[in-house]
PDB file of C-alpha atoms in Angstrom:
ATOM      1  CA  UNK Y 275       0.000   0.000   0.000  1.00 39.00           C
ATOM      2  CA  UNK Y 276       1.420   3.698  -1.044  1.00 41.00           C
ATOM      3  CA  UNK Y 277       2.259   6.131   1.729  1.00 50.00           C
ATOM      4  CA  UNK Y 278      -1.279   7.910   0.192  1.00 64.00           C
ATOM      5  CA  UNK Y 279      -3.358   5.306   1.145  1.00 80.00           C
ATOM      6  CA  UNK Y 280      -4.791   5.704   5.061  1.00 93.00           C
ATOM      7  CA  UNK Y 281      -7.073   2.080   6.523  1.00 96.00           C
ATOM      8  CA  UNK Y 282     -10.003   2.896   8.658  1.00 97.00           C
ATOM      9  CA  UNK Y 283     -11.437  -0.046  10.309  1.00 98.00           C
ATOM     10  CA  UNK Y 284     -14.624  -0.016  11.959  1.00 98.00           C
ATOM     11  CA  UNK Y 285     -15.744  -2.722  14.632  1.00 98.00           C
ATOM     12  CA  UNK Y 286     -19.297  -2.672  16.841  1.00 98.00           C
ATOM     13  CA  UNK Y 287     -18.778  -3.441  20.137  1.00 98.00           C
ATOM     14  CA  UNK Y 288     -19.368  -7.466  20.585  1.00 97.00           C
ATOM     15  CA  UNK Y 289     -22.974  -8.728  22.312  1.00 96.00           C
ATOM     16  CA  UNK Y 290     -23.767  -7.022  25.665  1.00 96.00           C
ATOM     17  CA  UNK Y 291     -25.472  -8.053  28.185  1.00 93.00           C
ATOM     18  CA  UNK Y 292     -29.564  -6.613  28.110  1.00 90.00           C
ATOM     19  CA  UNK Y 293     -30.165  -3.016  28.971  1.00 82.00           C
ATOM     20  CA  UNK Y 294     -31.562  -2.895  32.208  1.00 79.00           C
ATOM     21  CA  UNK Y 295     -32.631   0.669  32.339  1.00 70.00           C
ATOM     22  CA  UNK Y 296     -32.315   3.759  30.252  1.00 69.00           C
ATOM     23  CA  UNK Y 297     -29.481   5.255  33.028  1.00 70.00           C
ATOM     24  CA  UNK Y 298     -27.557   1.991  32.610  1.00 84.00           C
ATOM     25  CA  UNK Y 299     -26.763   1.651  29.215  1.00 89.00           C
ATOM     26  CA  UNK Y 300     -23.387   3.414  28.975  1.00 92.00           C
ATOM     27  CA  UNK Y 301     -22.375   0.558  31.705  1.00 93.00           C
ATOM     28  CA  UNK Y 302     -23.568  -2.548  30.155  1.00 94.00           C
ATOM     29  CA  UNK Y 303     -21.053  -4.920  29.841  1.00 96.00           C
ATOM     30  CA  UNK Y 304     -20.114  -7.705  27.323  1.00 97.00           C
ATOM     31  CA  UNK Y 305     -22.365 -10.744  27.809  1.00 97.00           C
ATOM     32  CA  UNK Y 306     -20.341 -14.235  27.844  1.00 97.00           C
ATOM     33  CA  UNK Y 307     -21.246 -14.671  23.808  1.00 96.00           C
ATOM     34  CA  UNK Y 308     -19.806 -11.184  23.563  1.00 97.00           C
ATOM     35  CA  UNK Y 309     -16.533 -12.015  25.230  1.00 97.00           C
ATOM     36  CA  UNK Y 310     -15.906 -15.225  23.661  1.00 96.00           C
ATOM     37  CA  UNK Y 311     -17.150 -13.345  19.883  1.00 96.00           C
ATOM     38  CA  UNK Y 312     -14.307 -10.480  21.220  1.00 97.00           C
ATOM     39  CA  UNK Y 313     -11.225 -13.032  21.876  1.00 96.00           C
ATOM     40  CA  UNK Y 314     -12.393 -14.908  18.334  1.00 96.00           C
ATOM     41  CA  UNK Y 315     -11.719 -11.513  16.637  1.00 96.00           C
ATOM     42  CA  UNK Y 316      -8.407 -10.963  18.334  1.00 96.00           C
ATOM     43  CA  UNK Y 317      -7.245 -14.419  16.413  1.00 95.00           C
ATOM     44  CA  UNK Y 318      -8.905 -13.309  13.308  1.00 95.00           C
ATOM     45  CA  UNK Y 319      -6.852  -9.926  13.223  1.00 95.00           C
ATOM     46  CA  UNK Y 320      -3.273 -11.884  14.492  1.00 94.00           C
ATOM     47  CA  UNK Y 321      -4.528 -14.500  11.477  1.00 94.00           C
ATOM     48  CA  UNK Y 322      -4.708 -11.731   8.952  1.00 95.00           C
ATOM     49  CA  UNK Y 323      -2.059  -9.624  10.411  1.00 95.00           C
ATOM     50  CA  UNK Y 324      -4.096  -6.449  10.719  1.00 95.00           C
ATOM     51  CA  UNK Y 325      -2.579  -3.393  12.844  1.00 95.00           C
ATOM     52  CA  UNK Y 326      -3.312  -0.097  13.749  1.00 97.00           C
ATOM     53  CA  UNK Y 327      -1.562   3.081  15.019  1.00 96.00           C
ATOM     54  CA  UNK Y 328      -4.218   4.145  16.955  1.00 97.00           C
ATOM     55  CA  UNK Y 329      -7.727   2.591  18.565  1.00 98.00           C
ATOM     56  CA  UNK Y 330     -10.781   5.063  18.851  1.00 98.00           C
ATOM     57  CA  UNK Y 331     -12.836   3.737  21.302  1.00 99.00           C
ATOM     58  CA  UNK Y 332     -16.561   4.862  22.463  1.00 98.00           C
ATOM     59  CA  UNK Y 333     -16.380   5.168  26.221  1.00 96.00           C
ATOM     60  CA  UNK Y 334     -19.252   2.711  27.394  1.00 97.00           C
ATOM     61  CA  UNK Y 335     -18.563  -0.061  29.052  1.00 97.00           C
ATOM     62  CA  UNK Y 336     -19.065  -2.807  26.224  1.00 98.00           C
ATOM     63  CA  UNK Y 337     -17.092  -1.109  23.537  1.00 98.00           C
ATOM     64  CA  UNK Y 338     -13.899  -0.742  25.656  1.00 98.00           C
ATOM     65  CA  UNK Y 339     -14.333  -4.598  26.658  1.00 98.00           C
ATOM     66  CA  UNK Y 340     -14.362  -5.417  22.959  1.00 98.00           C
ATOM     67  CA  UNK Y 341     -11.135  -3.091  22.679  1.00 98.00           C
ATOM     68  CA  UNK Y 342      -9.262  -4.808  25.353  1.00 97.00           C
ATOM     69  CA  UNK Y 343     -10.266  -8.603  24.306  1.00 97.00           C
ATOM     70  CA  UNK Y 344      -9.910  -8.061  20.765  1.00 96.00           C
ATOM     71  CA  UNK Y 345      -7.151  -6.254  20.432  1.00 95.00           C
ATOM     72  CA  UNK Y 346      -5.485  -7.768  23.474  1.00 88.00           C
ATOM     73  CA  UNK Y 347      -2.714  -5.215  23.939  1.00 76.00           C
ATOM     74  CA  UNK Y 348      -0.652  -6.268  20.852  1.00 82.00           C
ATOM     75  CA  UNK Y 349      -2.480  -5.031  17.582  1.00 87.00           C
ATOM     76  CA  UNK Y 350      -2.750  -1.210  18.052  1.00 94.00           C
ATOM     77  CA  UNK Y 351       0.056   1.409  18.733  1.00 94.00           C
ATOM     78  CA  UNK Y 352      -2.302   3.872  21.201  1.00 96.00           C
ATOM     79  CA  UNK Y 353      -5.799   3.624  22.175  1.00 97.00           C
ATOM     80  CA  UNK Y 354      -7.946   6.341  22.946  1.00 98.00           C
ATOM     81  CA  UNK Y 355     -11.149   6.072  24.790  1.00 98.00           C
ATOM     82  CA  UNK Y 356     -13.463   9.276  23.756  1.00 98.00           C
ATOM     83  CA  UNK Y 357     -16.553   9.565  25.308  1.00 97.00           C
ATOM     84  CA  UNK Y 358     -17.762  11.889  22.496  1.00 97.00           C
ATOM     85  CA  UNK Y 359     -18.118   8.228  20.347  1.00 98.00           C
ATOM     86  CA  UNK Y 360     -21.028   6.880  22.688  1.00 96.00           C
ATOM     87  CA  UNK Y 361     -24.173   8.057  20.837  1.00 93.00           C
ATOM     88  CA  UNK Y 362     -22.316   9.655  18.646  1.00 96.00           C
ATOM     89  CA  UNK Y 363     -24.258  10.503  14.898  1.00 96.00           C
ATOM     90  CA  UNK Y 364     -21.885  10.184  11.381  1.00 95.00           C
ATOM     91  CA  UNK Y 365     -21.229  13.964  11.487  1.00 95.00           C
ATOM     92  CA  UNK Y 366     -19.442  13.146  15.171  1.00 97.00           C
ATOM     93  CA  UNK Y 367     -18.038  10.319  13.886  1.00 97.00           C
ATOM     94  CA  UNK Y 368     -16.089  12.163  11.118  1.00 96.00           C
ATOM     95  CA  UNK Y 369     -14.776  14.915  13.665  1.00 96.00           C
ATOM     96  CA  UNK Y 370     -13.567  12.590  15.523  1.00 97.00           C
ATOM     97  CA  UNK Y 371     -11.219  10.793  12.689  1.00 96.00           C
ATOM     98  CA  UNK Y 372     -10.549  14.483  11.626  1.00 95.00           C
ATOM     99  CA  UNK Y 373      -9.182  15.053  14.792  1.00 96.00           C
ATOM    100  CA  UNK Y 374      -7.528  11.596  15.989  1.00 96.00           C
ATOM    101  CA  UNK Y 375      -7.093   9.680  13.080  1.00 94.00           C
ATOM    102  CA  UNK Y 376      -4.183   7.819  11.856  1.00 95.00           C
ATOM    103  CA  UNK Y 377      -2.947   6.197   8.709  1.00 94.00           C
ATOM    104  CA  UNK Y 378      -4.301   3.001  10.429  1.00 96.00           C
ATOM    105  CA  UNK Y 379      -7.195   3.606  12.253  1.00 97.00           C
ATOM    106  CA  UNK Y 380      -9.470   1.157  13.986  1.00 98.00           C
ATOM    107  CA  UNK Y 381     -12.698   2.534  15.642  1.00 98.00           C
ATOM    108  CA  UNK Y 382     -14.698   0.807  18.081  1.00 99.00           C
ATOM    109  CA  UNK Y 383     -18.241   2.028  18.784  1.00 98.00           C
ATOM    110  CA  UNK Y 384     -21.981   1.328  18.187  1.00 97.00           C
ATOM    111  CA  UNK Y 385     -24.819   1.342  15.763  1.00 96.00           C
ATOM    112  CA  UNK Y 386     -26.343   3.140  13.410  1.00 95.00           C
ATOM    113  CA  UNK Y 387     -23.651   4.482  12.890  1.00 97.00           C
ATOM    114  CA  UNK Y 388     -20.728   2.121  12.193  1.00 97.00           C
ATOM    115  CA  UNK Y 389     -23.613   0.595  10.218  1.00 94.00           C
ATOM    116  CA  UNK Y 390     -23.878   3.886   8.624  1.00 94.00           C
ATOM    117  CA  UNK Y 391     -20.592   4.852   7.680  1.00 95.00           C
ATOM    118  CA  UNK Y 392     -19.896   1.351   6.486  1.00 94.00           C
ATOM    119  CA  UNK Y 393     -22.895   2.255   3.870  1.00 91.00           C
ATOM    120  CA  UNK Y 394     -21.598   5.657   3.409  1.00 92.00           C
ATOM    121  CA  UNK Y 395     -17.919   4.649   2.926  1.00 93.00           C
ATOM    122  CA  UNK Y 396     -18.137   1.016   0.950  1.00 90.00           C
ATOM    123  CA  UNK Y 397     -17.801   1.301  -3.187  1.00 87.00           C
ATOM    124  CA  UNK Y 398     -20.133  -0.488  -5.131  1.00 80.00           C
ATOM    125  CA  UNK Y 399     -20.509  -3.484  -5.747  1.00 73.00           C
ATOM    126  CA  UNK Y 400     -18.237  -4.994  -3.190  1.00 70.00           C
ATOM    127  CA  UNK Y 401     -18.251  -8.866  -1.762  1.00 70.00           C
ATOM    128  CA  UNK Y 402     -20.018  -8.059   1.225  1.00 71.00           C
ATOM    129  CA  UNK Y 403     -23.013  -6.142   0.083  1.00 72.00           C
ATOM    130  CA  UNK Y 404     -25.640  -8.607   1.159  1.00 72.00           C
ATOM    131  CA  UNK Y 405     -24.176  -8.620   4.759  1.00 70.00           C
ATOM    132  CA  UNK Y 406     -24.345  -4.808   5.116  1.00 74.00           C
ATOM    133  CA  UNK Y 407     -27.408  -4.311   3.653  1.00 72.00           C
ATOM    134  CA  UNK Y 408     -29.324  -4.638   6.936  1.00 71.00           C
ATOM    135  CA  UNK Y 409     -26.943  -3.652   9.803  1.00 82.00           C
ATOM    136  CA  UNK Y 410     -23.491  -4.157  11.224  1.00 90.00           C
ATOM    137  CA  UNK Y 411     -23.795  -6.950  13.502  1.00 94.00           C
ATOM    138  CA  UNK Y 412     -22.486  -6.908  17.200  1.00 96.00           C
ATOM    139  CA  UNK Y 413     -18.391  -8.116  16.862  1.00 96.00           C
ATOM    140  CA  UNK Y 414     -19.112  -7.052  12.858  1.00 96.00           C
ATOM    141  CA  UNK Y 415     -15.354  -5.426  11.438  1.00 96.00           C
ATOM    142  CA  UNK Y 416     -15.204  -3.604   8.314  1.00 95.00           C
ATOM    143  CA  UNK Y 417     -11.773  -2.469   7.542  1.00 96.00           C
ATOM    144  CA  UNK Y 418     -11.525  -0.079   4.246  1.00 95.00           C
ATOM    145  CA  UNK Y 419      -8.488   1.650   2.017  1.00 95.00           C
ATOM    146  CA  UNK Y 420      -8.952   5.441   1.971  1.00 93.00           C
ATOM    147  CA  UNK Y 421      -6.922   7.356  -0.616  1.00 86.00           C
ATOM    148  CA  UNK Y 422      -6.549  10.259   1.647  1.00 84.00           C
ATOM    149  CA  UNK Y 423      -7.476  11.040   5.279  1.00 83.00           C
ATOM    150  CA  UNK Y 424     -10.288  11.643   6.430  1.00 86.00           C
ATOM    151  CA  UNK Y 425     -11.030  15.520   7.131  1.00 86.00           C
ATOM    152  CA  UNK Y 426     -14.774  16.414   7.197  1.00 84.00           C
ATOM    153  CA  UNK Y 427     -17.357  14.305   5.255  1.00 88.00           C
ATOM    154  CA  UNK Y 428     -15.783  11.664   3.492  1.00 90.00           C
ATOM    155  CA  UNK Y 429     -17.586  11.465  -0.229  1.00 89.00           C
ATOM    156  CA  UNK Y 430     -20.137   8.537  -0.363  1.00 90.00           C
ATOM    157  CA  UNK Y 431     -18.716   5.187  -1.575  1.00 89.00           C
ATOM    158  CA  UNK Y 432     -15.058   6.781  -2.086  1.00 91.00           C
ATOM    159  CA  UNK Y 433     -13.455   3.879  -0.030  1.00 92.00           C
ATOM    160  CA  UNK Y 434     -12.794   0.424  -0.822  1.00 92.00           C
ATOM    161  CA  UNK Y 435     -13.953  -2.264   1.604  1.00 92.00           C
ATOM    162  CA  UNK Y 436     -10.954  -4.733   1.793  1.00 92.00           C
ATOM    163  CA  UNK Y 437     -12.031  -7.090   4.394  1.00 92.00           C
ATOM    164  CA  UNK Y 438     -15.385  -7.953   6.264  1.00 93.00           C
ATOM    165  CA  UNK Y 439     -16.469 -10.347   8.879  1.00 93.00           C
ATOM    166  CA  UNK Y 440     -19.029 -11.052  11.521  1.00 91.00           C
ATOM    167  CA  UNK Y 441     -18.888 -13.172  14.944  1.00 88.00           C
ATOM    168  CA  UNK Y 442     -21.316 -15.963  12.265  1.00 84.00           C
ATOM    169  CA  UNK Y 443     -18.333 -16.140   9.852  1.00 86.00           C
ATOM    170  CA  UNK Y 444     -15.482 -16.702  12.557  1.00 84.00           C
ATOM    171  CA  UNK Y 445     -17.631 -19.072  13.974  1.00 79.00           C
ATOM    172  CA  UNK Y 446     -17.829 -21.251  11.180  1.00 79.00           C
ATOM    173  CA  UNK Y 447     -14.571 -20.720   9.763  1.00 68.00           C
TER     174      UNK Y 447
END
């Protein structure tokens, strides 16, 4: 890959356990499913030799799980846990790359939007379509090949989608 070309990986936090009230959802944690979905993906990115220089993580409870088992220490350079990611919307989503990005960037945070900006970002047709078409699954990772960094609104469908999986396709792999 040319010195151009920036990767921005997006992963949804793994399963959590149920909501129990409105006030508690920022502290839900990962349910057992959700921790053993986590640890797959950690083998899956050591398998495929994936990266980063820096991890943008939502600051709820079940997204910084995921971070820690997934990643597991050893596949990003520095982490960052930003609270503006929980509930964030795409516009908040793009500041947030504008501002912390990388040249290999891995966010971890919650739907719509990674669903979203996968959508947004992915050029047509790609392998995957069929699985995005709905939503981004819990433990779902997109990672795509940007030709430059992101700074404001990326232009729809002006980033190839490289690699896709789900917790469903690492479990049956």
């Amino acid at each position: 890959m040319s010195e151009k070309h920036h990767l921005l990986a997006l992963l949804r936090h793994a399963r959590a356990e149920p909501e129990q009230s409105p006030e508690s959802d920022r502290e839900r944690p990962l349910s057992l499913y959700g921790m053993t979905s986590a640890r797959k993906l950690s083998h899956w990115l050591k398998a495929n030799n994936l990266y980063f220089d820096r991890a943008l993580v939502s600051a709820a409870q079940r997204t910084r799980e995921t971070a820690d088992l997934a990643l597991d220490g050893s596949f990003v350079a520095e982490r960052m846990d930003l609270p503006e990611l929980y509930h964030t919307d795409m516009p908040g989503l793009w500041r947030a790359l504008s501002t912390h990005g990388a040249a290999r960037t891995l966010v971890v945070g919650h739907n719509p939007t990674m669903h979203q900006a996968c959508t947004w970002l992915a050029k047509r047709p790609h392998a995957w379509e069929n699985h995005l078409a709905l939503s981004l699954p819990p433990g779902g990772f997109a990672l795509f090949s940007l030709s430059q960094p992101i700074s404001g609104t990326p232009l729809p469908a002006s980033a190839e989608l490289l690699m896709f999986t789900t917790v469903d396709q690492l479990e049956n792999s």
